[in-house]
Short mmCIF file of C-alpha atoms in Angstrom, two decimals:
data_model
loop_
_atom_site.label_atom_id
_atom_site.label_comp_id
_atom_site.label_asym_id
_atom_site.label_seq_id
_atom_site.Cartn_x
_atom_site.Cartn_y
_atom_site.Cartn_z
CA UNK A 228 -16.82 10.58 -23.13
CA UNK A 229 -16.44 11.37 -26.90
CA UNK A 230 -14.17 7.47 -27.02
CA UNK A 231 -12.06 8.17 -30.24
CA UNK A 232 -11.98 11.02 -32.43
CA UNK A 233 -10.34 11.62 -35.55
CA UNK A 234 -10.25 14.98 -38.07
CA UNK A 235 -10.16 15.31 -40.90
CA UNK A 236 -13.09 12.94 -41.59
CA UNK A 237 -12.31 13.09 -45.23
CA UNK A 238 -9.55 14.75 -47.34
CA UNK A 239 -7.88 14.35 -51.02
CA UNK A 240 -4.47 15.44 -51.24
CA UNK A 241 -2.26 15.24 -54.68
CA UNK A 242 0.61 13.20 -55.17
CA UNK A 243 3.82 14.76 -52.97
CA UNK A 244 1.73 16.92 -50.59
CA UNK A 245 2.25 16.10 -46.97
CA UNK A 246 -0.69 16.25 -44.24
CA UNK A 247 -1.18 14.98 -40.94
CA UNK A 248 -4.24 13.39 -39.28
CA UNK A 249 -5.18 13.70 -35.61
CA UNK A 250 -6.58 11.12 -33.40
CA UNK A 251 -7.79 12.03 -29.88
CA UNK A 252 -8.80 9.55 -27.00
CA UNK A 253 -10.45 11.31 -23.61
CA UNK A 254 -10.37 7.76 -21.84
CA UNK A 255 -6.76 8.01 -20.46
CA UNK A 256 -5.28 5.18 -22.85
CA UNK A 257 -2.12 4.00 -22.67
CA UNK A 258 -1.60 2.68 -26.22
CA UNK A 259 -2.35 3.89 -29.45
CA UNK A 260 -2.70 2.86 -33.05
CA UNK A 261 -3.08 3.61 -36.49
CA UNK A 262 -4.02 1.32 -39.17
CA UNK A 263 -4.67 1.08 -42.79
CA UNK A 264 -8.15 -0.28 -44.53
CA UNK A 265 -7.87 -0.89 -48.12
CA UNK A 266 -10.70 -2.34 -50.24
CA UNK A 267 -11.01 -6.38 -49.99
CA UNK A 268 -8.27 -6.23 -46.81
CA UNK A 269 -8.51 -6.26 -43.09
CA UNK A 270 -6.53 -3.67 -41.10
CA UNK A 271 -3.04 -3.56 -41.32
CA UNK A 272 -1.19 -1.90 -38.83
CA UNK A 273 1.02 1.41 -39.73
CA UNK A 274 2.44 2.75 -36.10
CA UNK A 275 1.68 1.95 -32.59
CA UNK A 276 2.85 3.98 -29.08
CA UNK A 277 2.97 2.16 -25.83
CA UNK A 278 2.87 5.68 -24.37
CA UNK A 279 3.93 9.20 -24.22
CA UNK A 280 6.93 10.33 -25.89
CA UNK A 281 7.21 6.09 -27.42
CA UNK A 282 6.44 4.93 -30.64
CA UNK A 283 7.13 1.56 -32.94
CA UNK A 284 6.96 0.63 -36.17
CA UNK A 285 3.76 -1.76 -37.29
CA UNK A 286 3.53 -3.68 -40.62
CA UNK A 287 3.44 -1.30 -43.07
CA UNK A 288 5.44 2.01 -41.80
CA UNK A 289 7.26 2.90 -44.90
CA UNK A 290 5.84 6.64 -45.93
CA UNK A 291 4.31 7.52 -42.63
CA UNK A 292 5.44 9.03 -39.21
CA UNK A 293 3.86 9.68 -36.27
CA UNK A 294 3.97 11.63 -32.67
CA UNK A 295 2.93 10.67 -29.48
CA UNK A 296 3.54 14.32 -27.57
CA UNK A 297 0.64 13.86 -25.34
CA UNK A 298 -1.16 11.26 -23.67
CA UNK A 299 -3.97 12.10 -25.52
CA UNK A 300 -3.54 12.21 -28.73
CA UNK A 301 -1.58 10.47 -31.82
CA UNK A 302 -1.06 12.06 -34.67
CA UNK A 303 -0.26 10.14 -38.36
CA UNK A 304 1.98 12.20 -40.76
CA UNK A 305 2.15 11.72 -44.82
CA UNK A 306 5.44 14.01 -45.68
CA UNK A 307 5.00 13.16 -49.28
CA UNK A 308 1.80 11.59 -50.57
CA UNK A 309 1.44 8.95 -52.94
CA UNK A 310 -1.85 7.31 -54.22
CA UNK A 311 -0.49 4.26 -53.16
CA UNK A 312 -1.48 5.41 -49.84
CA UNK A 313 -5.28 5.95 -50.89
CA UNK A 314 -7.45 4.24 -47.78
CA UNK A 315 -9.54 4.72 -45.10
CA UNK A 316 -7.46 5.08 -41.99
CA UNK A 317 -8.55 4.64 -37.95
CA UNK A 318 -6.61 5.33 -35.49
CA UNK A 319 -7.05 3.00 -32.20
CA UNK A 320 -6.77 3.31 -28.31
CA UNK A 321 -5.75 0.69 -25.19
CA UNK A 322 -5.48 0.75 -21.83
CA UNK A 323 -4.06 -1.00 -19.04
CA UNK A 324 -4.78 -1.85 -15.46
CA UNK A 325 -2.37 -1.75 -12.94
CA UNK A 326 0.46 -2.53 -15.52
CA UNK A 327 -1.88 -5.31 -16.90
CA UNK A 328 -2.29 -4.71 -20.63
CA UNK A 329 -5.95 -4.96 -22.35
CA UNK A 330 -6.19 -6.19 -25.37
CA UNK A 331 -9.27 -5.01 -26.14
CA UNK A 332 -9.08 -2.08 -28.74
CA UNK A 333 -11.68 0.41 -29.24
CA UNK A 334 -11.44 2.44 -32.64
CA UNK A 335 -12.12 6.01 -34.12
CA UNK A 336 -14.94 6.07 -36.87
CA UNK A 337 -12.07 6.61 -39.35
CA UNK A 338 -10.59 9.40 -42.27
CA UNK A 339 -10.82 8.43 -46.10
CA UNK A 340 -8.12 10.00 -47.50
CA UNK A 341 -7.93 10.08 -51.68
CA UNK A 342 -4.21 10.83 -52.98
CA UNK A 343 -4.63 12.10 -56.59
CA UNK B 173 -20.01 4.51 -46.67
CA UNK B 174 -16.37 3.67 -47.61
CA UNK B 175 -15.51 0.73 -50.56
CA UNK B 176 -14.23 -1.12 -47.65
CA UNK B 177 -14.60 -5.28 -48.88
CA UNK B 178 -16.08 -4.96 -52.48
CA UNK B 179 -14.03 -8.57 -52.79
CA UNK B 180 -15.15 -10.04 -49.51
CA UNK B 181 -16.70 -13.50 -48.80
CA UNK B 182 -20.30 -13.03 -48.16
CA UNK B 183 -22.96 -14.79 -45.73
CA UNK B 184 -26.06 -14.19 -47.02
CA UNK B 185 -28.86 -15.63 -44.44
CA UNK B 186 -32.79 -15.38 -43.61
CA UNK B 187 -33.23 -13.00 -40.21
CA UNK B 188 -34.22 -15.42 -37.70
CA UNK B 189 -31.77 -18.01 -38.45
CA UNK B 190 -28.55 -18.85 -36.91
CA UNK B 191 -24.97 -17.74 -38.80
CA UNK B 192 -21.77 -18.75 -38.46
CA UNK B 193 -18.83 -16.95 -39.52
CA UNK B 194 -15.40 -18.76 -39.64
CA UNK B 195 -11.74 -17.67 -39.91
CA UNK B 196 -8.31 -19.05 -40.19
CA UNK B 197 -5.41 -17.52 -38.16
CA UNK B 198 -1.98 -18.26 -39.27
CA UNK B 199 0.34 -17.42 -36.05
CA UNK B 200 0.66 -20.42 -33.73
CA UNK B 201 1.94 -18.10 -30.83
CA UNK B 202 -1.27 -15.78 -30.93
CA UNK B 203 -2.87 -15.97 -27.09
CA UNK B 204 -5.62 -13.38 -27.77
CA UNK B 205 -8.28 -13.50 -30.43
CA UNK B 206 -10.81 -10.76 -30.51
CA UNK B 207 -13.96 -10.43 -33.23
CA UNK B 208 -15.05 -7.07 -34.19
CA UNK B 209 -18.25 -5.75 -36.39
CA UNK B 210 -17.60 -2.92 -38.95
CA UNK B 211 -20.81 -1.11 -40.45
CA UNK B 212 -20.48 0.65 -43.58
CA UNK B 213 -18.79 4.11 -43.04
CA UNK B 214 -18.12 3.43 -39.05
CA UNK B 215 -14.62 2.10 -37.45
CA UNK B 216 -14.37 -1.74 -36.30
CA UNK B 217 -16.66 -2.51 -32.90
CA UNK B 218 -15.72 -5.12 -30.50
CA UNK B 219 -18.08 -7.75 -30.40
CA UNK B 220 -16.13 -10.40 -27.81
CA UNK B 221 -13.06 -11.81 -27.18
CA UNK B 222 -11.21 -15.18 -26.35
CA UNK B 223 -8.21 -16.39 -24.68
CA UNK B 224 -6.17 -19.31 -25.73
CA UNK B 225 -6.51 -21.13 -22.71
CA UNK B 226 -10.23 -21.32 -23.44
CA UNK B 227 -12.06 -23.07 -26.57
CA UNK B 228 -15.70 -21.56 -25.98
CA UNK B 229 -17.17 -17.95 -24.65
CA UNK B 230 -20.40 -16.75 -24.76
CA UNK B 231 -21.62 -13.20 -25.08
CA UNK B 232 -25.66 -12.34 -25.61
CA UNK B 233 -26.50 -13.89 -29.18
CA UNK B 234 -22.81 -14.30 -29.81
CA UNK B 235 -20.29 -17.52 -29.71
CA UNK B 236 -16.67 -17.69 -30.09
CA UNK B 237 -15.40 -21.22 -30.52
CA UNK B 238 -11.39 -21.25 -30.94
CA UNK B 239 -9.89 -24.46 -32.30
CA UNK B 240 -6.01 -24.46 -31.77
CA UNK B 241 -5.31 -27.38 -33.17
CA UNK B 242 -6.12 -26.61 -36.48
CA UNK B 243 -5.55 -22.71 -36.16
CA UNK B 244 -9.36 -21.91 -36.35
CA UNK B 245 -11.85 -19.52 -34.97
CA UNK B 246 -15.56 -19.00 -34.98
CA UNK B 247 -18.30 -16.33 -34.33
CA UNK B 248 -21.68 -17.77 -33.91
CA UNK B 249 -24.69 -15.14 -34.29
CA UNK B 250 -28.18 -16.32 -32.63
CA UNK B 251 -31.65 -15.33 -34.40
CA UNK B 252 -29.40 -13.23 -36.77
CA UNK B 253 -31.09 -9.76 -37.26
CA UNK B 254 -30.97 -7.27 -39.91
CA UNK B 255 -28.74 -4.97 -37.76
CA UNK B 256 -26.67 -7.78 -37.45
CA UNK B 257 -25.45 -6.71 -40.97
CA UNK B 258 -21.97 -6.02 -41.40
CA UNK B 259 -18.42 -7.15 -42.05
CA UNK B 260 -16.87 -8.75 -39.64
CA UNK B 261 -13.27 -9.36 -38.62
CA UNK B 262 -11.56 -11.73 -36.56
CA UNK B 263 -8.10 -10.33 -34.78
CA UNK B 264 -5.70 -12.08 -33.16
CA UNK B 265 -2.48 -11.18 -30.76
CA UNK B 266 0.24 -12.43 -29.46
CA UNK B 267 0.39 -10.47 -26.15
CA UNK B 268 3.56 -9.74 -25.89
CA UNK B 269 3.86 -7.53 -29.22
CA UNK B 270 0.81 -5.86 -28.16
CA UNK B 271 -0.69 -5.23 -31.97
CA UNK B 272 -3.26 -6.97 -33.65
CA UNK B 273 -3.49 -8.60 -36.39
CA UNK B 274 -6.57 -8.64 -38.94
CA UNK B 275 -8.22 -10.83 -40.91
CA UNK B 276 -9.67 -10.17 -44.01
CA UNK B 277 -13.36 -10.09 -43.07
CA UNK B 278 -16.80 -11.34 -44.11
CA UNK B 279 -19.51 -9.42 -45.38
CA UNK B 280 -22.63 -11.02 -43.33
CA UNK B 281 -26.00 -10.01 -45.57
CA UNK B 282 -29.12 -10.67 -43.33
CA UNK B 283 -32.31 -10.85 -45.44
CA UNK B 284 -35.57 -9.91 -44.13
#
């Protein structure tokens, strides 16, 4: 199993492009997550899904979407860029057992994105 | 690697020694507390976990020691080794929201 995978590894956009970063699980997860690193800072939670076709709103949503189309994978849009949004970003895959939710999270090796 | 924790608190200690790495949670309904290790330019790793209903685990090397009273958890790192270096976060949930949330990590510096 590849666990978590995320492209683009690394990317610089300028201010008021859009892009949109892929995550992909091969472990059959239910949930899904993407978070924010910045400097100094622990994670901070953008958007989660609970499962296909669901997603919610985390801490800090405001300037990002997201899609949850298959099982598989989650993907984290930017419509308009700012550098405000300059981090590293990792997306983040759960699963449950028999309707028991794990909390245990395991995480993609992350995309640095630099917003000029 | 990334610029991840240029401002973080820092444990700097001899390799062989024992290290202790402390953090303060803040939400009294948190039931879940997890510890992860983040190497520079890699995503967080889960290291081990605790429930609320317990106040000790053990892993191989590793302690977790959760204090509710005063909102506090602990990772405790035998015979600390150089690979041992990292930052490391603790995490904590409240299982019913089903998202973590982070601390702000501790750079742990292990010196040969």
């Amino acid at each position: 199993n590849a666990g978590v995978t995320q492209t683009p590894k690394f990317r610089v956009l300028k201010t008021g492009q859009s892009m949109t970063l892929l995550c992909a699980q091969d472990m059959n997860h239910e949930y899904m997550y993407w978070y924010r690193q910045d400097p100094g800072m622990g994670l901070r939670l953008i958007h989660y899904s609970v499962g296909e076709g669901t997603t919610a709103k985390g801490e800090v949503p405001d300037g990002y979407n997201v899609s949850r189309l298959k099982k598989q994978n989650f993907l984290l849009g930017l419509e308009s860029a700012a550098p405000s949004q300059t981090s590293v970003y990792f997306c983040a895959s759960s699963y449950d057992i028999r309707g028991q939710y794990q909390e245990t999270q395991y995480f993609g090796p992350g995309t640095r994105l630099l917003v000029l | 690697g990334e610029s991840v924790g240029l401002h973080l608190p820092t444990l700097s200690v001899q390799e062989g020694d024992n290290s202790i790495i402390n953090c303060a949670y803040s939400n009294s309904a948190s039931d879940y507390f997890i510890w992860y290790k983040q190497e520079s330019g890699k995503g967080p790793q889960f290291i081990i976990d605790i429930r609320s209903n317990m106040d000790k685990r053990q892993g191989q090397r590793v302690t977790v020691l959760l204090n509710k009273t005063v909102k506090h958890l602990s990772l405790q790192i035998a015979a600390t080794q150089p690979g041992d270096s990292a930052v490391y976060f603790c995490a904590e949930i409240n299982t019913g929201r089903r998202a973590l949330t982070f601390g702000s990590g501790t750079r742990l510096q292990v010196q040969p």
